[in-house]
mmCIF file of C-alpha atoms and ligand atoms in Angstrom:
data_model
loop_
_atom_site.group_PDB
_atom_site.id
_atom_site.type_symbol
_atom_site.label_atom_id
_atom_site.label_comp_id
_atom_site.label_asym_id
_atom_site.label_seq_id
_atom_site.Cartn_x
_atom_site.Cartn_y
_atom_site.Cartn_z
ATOM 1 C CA UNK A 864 -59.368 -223.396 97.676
ATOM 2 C CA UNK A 865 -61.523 -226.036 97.241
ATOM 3 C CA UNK A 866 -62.736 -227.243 92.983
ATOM 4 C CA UNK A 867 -66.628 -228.187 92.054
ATOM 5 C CA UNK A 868 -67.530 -230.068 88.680
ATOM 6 C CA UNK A 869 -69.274 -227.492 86.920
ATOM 7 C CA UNK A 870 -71.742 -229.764 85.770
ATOM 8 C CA UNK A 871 -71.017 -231.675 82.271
ATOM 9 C CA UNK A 872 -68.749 -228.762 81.036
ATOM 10 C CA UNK A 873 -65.623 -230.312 82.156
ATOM 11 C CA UNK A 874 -64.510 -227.430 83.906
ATOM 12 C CA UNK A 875 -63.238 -227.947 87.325
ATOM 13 C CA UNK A 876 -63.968 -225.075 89.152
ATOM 14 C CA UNK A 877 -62.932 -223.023 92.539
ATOM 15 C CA UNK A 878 -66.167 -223.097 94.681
ATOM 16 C CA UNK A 879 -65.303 -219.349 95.026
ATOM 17 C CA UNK A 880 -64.565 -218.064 92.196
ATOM 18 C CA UNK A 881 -65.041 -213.765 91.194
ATOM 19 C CA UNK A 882 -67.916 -211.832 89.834
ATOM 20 C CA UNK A 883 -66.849 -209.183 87.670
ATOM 21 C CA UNK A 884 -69.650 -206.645 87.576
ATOM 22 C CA UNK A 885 -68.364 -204.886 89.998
ATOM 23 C CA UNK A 886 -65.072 -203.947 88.000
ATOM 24 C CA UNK A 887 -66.797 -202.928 84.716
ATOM 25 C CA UNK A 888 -69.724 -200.641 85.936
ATOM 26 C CA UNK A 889 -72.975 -199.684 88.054
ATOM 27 C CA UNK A 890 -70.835 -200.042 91.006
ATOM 28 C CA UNK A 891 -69.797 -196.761 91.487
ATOM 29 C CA UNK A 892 -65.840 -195.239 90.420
ATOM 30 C CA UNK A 893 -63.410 -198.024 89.894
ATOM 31 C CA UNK A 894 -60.144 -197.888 88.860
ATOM 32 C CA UNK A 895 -58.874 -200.608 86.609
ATOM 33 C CA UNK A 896 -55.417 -201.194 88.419
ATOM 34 C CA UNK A 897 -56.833 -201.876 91.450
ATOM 35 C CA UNK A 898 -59.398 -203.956 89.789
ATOM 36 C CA UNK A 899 -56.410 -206.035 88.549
ATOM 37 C CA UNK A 900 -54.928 -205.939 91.472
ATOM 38 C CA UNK A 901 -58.387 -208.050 92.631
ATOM 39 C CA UNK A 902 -58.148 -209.969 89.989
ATOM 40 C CA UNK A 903 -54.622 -211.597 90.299
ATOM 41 C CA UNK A 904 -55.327 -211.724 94.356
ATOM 42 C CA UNK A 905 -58.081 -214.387 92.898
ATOM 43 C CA UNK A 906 -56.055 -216.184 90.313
ATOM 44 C CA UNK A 907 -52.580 -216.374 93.657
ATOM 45 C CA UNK A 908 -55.528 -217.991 95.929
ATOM 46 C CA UNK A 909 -56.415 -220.371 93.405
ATOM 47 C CA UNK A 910 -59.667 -218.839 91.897
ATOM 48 C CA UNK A 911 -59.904 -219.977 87.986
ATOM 49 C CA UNK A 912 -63.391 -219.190 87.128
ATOM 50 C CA UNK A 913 -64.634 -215.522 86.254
ATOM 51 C CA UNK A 914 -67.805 -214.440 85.367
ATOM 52 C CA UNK A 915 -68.398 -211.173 83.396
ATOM 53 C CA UNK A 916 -70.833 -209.955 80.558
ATOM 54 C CA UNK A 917 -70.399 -208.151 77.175
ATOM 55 C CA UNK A 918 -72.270 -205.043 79.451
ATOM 56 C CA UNK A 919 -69.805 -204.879 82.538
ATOM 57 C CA UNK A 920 -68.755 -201.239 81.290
ATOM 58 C CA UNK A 921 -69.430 -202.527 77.713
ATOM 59 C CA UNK A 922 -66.623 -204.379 77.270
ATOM 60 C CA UNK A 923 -64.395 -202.828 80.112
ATOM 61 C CA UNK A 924 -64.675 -206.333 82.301
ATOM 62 C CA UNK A 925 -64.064 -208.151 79.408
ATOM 63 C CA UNK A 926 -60.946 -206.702 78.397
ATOM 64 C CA UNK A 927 -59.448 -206.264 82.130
ATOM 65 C CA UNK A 928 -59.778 -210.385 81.750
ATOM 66 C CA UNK A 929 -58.100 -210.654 78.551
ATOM 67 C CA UNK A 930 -55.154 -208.840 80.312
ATOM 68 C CA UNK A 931 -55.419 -210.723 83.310
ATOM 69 C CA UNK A 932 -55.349 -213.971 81.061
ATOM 70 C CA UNK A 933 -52.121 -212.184 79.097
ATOM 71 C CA UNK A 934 -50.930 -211.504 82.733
ATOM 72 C CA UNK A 935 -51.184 -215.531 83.917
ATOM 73 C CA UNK A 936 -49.903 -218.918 82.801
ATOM 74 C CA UNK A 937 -52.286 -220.604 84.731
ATOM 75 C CA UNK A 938 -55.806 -222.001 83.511
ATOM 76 C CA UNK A 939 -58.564 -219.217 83.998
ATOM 77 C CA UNK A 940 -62.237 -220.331 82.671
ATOM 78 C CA UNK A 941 -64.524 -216.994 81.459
ATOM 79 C CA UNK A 942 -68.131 -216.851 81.509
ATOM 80 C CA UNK A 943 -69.508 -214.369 79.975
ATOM 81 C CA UNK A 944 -73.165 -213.044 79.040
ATOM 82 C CA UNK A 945 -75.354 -211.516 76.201
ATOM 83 C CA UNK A 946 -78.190 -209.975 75.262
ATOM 84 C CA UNK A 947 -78.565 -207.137 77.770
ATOM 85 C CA UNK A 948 -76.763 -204.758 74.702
ATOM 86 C CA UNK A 949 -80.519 -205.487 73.164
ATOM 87 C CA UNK A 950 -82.639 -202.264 73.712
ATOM 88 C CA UNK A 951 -84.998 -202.134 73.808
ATOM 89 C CA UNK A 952 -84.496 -205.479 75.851
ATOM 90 C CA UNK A 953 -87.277 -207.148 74.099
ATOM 91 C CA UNK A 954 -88.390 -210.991 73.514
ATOM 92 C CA UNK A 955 -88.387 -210.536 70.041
ATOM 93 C CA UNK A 956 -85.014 -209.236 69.821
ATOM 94 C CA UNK A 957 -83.445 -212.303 71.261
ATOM 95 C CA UNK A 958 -82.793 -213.410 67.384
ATOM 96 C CA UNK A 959 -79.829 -216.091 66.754
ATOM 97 C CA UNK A 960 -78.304 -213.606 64.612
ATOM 98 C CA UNK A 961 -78.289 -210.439 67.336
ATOM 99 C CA UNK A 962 -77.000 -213.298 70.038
ATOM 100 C CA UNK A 963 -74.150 -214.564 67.548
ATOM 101 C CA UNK A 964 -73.434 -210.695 66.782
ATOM 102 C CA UNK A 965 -72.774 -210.276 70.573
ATOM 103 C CA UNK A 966 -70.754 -213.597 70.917
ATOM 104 C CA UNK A 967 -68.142 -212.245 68.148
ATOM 105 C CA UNK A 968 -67.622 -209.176 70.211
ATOM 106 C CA UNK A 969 -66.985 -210.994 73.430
ATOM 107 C CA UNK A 970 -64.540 -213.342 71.816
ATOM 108 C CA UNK A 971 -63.001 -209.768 69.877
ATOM 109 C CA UNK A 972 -63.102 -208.402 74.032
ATOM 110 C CA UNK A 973 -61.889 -211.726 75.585
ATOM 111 C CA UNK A 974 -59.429 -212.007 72.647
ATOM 112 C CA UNK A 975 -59.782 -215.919 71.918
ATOM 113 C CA UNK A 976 -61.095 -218.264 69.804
ATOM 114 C CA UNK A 977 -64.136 -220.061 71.432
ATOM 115 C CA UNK A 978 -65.724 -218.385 74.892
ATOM 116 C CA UNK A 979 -66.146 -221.200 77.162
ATOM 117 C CA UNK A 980 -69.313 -220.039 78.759
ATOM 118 C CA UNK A 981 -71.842 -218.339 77.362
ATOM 119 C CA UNK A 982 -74.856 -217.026 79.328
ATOM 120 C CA UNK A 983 -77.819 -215.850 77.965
ATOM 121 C CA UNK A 984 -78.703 -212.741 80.548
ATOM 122 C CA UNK A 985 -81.699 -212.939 82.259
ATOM 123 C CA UNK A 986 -83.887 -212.745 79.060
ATOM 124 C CA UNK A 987 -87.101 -211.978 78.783
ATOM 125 C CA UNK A 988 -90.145 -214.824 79.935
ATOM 126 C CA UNK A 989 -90.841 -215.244 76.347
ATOM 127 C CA UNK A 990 -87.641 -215.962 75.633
ATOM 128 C CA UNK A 991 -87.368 -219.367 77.577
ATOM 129 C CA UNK A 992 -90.606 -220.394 75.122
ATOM 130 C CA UNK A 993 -88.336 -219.494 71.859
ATOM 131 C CA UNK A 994 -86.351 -223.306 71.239
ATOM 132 C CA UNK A 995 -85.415 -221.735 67.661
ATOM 133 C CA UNK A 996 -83.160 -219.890 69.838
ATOM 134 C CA UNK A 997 -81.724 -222.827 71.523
ATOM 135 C CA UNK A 998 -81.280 -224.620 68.655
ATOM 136 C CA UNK A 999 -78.955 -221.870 67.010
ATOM 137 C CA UNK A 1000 -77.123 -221.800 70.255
ATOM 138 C CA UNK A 1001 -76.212 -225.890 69.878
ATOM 139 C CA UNK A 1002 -75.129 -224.638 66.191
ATOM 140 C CA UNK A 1003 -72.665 -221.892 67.658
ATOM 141 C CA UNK A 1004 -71.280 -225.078 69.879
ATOM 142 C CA UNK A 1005 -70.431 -227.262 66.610
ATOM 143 C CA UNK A 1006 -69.150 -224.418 64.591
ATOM 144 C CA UNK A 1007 -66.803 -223.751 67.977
ATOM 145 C CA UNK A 1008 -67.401 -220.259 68.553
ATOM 146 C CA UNK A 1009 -68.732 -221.560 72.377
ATOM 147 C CA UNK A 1010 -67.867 -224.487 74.108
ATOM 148 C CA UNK A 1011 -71.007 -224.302 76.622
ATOM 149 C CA UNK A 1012 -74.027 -222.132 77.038
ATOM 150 C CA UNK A 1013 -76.257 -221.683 80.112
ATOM 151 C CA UNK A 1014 -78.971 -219.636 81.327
ATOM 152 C CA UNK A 1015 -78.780 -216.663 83.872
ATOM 153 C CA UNK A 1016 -82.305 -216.704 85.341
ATOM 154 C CA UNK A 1017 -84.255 -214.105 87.318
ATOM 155 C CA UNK A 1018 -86.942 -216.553 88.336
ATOM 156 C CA UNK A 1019 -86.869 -220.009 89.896
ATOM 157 C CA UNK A 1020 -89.449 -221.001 86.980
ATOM 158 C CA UNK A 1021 -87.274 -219.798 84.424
ATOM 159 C CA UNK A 1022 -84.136 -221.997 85.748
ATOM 160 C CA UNK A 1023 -86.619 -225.065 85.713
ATOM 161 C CA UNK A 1024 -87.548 -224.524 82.212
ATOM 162 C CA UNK A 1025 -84.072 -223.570 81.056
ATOM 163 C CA UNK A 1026 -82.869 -226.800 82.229
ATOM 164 C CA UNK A 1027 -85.591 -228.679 79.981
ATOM 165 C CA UNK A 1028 -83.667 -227.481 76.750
ATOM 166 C CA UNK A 1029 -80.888 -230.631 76.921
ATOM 167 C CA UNK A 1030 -78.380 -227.776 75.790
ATOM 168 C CA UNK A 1031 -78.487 -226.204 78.387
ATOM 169 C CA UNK A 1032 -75.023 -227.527 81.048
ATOM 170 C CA UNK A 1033 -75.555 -224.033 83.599
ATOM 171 C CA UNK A 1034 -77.745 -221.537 85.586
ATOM 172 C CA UNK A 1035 -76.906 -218.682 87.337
ATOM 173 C CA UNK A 1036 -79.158 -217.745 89.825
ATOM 174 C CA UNK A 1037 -79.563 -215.828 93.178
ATOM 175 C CA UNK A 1038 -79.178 -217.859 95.983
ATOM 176 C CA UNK A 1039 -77.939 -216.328 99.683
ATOM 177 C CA UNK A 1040 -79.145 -216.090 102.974
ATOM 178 C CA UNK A 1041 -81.731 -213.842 101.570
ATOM 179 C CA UNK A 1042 -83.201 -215.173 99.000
ATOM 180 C CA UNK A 1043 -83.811 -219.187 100.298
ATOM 181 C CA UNK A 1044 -85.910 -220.699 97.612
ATOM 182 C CA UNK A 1045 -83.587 -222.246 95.433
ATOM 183 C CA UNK A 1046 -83.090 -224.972 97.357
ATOM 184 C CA UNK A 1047 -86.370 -226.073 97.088
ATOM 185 C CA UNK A 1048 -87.066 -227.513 93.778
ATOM 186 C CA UNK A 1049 -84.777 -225.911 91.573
ATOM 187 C CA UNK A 1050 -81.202 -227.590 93.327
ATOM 188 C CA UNK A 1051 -83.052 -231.157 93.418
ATOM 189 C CA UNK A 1052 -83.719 -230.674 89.488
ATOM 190 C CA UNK A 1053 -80.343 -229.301 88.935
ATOM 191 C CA UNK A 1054 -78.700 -232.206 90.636
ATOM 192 C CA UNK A 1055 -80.417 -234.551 89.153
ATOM 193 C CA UNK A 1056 -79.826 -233.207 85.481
ATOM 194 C CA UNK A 1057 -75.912 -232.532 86.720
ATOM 195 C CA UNK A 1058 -76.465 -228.922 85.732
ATOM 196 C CA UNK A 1059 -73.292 -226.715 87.042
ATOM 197 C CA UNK A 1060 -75.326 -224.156 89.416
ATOM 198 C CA UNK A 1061 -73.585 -220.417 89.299
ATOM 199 C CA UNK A 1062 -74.601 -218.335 92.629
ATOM 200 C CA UNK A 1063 -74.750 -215.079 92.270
ATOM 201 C CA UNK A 1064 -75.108 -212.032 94.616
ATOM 202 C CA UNK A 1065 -74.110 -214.183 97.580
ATOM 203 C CA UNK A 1066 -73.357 -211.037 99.385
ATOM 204 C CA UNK A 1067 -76.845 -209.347 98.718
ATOM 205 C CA UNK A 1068 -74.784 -206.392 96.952
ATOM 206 C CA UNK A 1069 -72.730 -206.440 100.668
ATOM 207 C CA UNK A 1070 -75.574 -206.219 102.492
ATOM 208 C CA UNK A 1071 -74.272 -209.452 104.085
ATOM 209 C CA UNK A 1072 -70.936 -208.420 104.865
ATOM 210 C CA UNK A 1073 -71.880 -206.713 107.899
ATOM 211 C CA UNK A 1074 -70.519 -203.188 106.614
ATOM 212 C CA UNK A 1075 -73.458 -201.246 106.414
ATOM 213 C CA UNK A 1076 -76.186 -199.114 108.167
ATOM 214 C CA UNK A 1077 -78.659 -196.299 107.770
ATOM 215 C CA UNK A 1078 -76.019 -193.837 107.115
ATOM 216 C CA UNK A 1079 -74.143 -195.653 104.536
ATOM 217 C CA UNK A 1080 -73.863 -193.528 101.069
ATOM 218 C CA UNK A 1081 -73.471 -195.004 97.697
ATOM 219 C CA UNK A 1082 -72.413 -193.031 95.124
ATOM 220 C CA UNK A 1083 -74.834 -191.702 92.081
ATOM 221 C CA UNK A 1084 -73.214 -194.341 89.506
ATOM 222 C CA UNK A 1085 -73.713 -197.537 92.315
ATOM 223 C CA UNK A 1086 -77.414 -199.511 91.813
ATOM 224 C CA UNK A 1087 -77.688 -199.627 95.020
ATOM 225 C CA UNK A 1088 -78.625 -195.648 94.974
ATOM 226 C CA UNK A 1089 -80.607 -195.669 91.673
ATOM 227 C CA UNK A 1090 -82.382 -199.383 91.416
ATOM 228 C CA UNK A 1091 -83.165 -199.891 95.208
ATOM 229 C CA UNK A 1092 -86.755 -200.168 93.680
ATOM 230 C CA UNK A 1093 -86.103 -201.180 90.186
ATOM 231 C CA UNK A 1094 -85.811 -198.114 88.285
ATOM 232 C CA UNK A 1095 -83.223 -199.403 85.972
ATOM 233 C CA UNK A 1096 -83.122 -203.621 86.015
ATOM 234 C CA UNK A 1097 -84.988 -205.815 87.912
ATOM 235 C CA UNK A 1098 -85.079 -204.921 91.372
ATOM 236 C CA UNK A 1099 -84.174 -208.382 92.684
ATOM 237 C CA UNK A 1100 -80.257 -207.736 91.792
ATOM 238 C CA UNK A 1101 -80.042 -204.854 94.286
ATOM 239 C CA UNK A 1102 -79.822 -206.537 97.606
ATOM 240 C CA UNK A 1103 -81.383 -209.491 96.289
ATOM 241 C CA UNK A 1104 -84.789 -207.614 96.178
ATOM 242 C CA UNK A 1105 -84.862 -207.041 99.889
ATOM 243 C CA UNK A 1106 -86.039 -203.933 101.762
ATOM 244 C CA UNK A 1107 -82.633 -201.610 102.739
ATOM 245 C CA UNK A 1108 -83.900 -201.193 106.335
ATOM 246 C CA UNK A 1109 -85.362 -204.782 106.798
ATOM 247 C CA UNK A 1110 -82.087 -206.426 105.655
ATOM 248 C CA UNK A 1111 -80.229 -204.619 108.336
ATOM 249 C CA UNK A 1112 -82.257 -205.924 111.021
ATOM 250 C CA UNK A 1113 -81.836 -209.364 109.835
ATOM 251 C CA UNK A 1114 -78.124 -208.535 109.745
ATOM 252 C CA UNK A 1115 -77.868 -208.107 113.062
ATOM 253 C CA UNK A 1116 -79.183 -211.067 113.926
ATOM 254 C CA UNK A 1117 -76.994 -213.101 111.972
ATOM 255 C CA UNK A 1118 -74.176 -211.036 113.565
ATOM 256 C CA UNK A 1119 -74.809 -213.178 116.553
ATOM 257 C CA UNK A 1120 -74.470 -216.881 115.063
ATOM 258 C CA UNK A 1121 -70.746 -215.779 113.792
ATOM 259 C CA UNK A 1122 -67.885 -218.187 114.897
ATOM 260 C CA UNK A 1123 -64.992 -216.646 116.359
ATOM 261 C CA UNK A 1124 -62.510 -215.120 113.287
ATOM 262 C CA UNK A 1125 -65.197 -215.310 110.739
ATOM 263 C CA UNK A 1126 -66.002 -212.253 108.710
ATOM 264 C CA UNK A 1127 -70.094 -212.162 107.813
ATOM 265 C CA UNK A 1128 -69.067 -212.245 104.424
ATOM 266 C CA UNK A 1129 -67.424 -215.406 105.402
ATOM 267 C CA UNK A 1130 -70.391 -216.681 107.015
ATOM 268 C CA UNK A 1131 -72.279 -215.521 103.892
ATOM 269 C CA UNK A 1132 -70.277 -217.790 101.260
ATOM 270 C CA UNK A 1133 -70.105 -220.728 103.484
ATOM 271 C CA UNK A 1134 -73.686 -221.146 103.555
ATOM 272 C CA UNK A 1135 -73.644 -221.270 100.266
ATOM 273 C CA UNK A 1136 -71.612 -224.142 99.952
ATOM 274 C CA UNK A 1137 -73.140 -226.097 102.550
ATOM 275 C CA UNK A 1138 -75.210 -226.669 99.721
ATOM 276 C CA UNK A 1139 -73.878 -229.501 97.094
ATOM 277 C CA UNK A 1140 -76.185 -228.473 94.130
ATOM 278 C CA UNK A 1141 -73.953 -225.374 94.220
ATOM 279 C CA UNK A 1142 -70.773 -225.438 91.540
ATOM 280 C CA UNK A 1143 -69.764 -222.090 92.531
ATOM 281 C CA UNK A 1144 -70.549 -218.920 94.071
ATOM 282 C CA UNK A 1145 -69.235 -215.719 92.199
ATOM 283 C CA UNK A 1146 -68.556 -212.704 94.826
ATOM 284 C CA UNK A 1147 -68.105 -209.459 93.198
ATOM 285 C CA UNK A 1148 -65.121 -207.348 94.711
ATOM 286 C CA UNK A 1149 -63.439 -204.571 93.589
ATOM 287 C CA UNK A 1150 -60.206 -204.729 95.869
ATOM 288 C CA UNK A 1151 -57.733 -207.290 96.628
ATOM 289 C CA UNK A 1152 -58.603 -207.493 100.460
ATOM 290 C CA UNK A 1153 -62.105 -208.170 99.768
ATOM 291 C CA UNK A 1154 -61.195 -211.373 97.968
ATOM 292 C CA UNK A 1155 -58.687 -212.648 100.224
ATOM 293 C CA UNK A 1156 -61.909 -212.532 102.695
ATOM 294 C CA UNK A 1157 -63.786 -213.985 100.572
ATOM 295 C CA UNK A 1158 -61.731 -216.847 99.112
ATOM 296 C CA UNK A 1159 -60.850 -217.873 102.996
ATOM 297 C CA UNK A 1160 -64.515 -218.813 103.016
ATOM 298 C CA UNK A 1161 -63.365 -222.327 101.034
ATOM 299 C CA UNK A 1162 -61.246 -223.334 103.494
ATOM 300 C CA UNK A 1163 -63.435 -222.839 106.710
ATOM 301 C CA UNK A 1164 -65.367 -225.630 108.773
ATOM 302 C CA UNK A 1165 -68.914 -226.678 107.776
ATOM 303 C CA UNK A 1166 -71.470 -224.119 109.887
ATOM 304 C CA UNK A 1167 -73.355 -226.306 112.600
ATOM 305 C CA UNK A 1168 -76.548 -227.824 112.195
ATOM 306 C CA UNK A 1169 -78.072 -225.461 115.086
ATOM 307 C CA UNK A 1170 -76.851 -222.440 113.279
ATOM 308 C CA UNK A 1171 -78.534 -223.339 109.579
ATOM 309 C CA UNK A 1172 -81.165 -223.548 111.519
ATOM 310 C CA UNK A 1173 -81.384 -220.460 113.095
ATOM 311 C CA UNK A 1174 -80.524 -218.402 109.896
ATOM 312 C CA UNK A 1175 -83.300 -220.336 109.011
ATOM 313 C CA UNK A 1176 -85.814 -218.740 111.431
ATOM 314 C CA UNK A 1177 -84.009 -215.493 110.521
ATOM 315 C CA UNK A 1178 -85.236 -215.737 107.141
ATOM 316 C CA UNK A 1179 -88.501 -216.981 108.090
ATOM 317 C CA UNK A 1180 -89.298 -214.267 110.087
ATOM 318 C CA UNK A 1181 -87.715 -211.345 108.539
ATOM 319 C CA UNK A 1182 -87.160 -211.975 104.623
ATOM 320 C CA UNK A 1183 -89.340 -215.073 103.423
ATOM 321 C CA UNK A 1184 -93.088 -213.175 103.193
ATOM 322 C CA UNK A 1185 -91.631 -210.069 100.719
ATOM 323 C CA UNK A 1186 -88.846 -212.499 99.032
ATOM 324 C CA UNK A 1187 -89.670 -216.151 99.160
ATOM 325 C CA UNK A 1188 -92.547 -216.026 96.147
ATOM 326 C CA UNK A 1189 -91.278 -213.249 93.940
ATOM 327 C CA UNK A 1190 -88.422 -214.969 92.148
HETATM 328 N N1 LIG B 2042 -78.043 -210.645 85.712
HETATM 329 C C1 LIG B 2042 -76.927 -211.261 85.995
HETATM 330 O O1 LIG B 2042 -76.555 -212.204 85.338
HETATM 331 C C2 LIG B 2042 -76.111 -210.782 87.151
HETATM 332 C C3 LIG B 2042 -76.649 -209.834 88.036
HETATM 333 C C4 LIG B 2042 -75.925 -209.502 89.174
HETATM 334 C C5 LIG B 2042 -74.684 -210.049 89.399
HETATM 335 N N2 LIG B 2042 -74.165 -210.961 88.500
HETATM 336 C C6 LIG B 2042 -72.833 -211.577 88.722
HETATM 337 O O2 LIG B 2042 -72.706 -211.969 90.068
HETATM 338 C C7 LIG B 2042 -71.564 -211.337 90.668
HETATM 339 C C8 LIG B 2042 -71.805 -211.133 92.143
HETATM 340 O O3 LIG B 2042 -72.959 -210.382 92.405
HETATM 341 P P1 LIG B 2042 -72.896 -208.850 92.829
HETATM 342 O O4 LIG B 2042 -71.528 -208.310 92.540
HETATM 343 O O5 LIG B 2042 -74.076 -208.185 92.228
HETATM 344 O O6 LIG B 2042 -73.172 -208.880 94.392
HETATM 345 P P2 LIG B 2042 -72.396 -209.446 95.653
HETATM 346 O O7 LIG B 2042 -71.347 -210.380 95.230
HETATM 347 O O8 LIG B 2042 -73.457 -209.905 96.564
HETATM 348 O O9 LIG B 2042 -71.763 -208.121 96.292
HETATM 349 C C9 LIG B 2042 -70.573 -207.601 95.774
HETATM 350 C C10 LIG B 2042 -70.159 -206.308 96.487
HETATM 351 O O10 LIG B 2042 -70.023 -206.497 97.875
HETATM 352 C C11 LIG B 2042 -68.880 -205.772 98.361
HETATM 353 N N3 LIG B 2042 -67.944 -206.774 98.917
HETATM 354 C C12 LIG B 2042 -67.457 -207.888 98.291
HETATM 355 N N4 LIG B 2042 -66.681 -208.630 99.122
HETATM 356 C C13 LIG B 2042 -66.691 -207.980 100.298
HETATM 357 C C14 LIG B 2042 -66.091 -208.246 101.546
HETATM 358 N N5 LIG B 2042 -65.367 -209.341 101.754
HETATM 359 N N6 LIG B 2042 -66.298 -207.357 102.560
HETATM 360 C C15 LIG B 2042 -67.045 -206.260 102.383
HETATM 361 N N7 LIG B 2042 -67.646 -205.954 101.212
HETATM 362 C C16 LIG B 2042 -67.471 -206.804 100.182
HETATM 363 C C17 LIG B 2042 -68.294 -205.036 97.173
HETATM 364 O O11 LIG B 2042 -68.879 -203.731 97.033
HETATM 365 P P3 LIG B 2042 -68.455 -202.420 97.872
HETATM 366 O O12 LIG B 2042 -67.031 -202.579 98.277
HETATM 367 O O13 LIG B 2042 -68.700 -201.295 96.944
HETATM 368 O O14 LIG B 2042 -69.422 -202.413 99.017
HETATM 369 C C18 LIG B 2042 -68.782 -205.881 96.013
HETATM 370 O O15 LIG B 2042 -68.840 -205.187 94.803
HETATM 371 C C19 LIG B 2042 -71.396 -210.069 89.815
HETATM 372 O O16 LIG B 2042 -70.102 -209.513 89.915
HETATM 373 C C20 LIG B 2042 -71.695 -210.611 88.443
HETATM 374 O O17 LIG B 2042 -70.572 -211.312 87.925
HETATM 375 C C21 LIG B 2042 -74.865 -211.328 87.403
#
């Protein structure tokens, strides 16, 4: 496992590290021992950087870490997130007093003293226009209740205004093989600012992995049954916004750029890190195989120029015209 700077926080962190949505809800039945079981598979391969949120089963993610962290003598860095308990999930709810209500309960879930990440998740527009709000978020960092707050952004736009607010030391964002844009602007302002850049979805909800086809069921509780369209949260978080049947074709094209003993998910991740901007990408998995696959992606060669290029095309001419100007 290789370790990123993320950003100015001081955290040194594995360039894959584990999404926790996955283990707490919307995915789905999970069971928490196997989710554990996931969990110290990533800490024995050298992951030590997990990001959850005070909604991942309301708390249930939260607390699975805490045990985890009970579990383990070695370093493990939590991000977590707040503000998606608001409902309705509202600009004007967004109040330094709801936020610092949600922080205590994370810290109660998480079971320390200071969270060392704290994420405001994916607030409303408005919200970015609010530097009250920011302020009271640089007063949470002296009184020590969080080392370091970011931003996890829907929208390209938000991340660039996010990063205005000098506060600010992460984003998360979507960034895969599917959803190309952030390397546009957003990664040269990040880099220049030395903002630690959290990618999330790398998979496109395992879309990317290869595994699936027209017949492929997902259970009632999974988002990728009930928000395929945005019913529930944006619809950009379910396959990173791209069309089911679409995605699939562009799948198997990529199938054919894969090096010899790569998984796709493999393929998936290193793109990723081919790009430098990036601090860490955050694969959800529910099972301990899936992040042995996952973390292996660290240790393989750099993908060849020829084949960036082609996934390239493969974006272009599949993906770009219903994704590339929507977030
Ligand atoms: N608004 C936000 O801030 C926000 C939104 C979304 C996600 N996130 C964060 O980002 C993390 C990652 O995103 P995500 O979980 O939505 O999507 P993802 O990482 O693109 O996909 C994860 C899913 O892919 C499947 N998978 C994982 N590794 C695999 C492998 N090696 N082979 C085959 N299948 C594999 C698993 O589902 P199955 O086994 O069920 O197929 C897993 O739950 C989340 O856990 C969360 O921490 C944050």
């Amino acid at each position: 496992m290789k370790y990123r700077n993320l950003g100015t926080t001081g955290m040194k962190i594995s360039e894959v590290s584990f999404g926790a949505w996955a283990i707490g809800s919307s995915w789905g039945a999970v069971d928490d021992k196997e989710s554990l079981a996931a969990l110290h598979k990533a800490v024995d391969l050298g992951v030590n950087f997990i990001d959850t949120a005070d909604v991942y089963g309301m708390g249930r993610s939260e607390k699975l870490i805490a045990r985890l962290r009970k579990e383990r003598s070695e370093p493990i860095f939590v991000a977590t997130k707040a503000g998606r308990k608001l409902d309705p999930h509202v600009a004007q709810k967004y109040t330094p007093q709801n936020i610092r209500g949600f922080v205590r309960q994370s810290l109660r879930n998480l079971q320390v003293e200071a969270l060392d990440l704290l994420q405001l998740h994916c607030p409303p527009t408005e919200v970015y226009y609010t530097p009250e709000l920011f302020e009271a978020l640089d007063g949470m960092v002296r009184e020590g209740l969080i080392r370091n707050y970011g931003v996890s952004v829907e929208k390209v736009e938000e991340a660039l205004k996010a990063i205005e607010y000098p506060g600010v030391k992460t984003i998360q964002i979507i960034f895969n093989m599917f959803r190309q844009r952030p390397a546009e602007l957003f990664f040269r302002e990040a880099r220049a600012r030395r903002i630690g850049v959290i990618v999330r979805v790398p998979l496109a909800s395992g879309l990317l992995t290869g595994k699936m086809s027209r017949t492929t069921k997902f259970d009632k509780e999974d988002h990728r049954n009930f928000n395929r369209k945005g019913q529930a949260f944006d619809r950009g978080e379910t396959f990173a916004g791209v069309d089911y049947e679409r995605g699939l074709q562009a799948v198997e094209e990529l199938k054919g750029l894969l090096p010899q003993g790569w998984s796709m998910a493999q393929l998936a991740l290193r793109w990723i890190l081919m790009h430098d901007a990036v601090s860490c990408t955050i694969p959800g998995a529910k099972r301990p195989d899936q992040v042995e696959d996952n973390c292996r992606a660290s240790d393989l060669p750099k993908i060849p120029g020829k084949s960036m290029k082609r996934i390239e095309e493969i974006y272009d001419e599949y993906i770009r015209g219903d994704v590339h100007q929507r977030w």
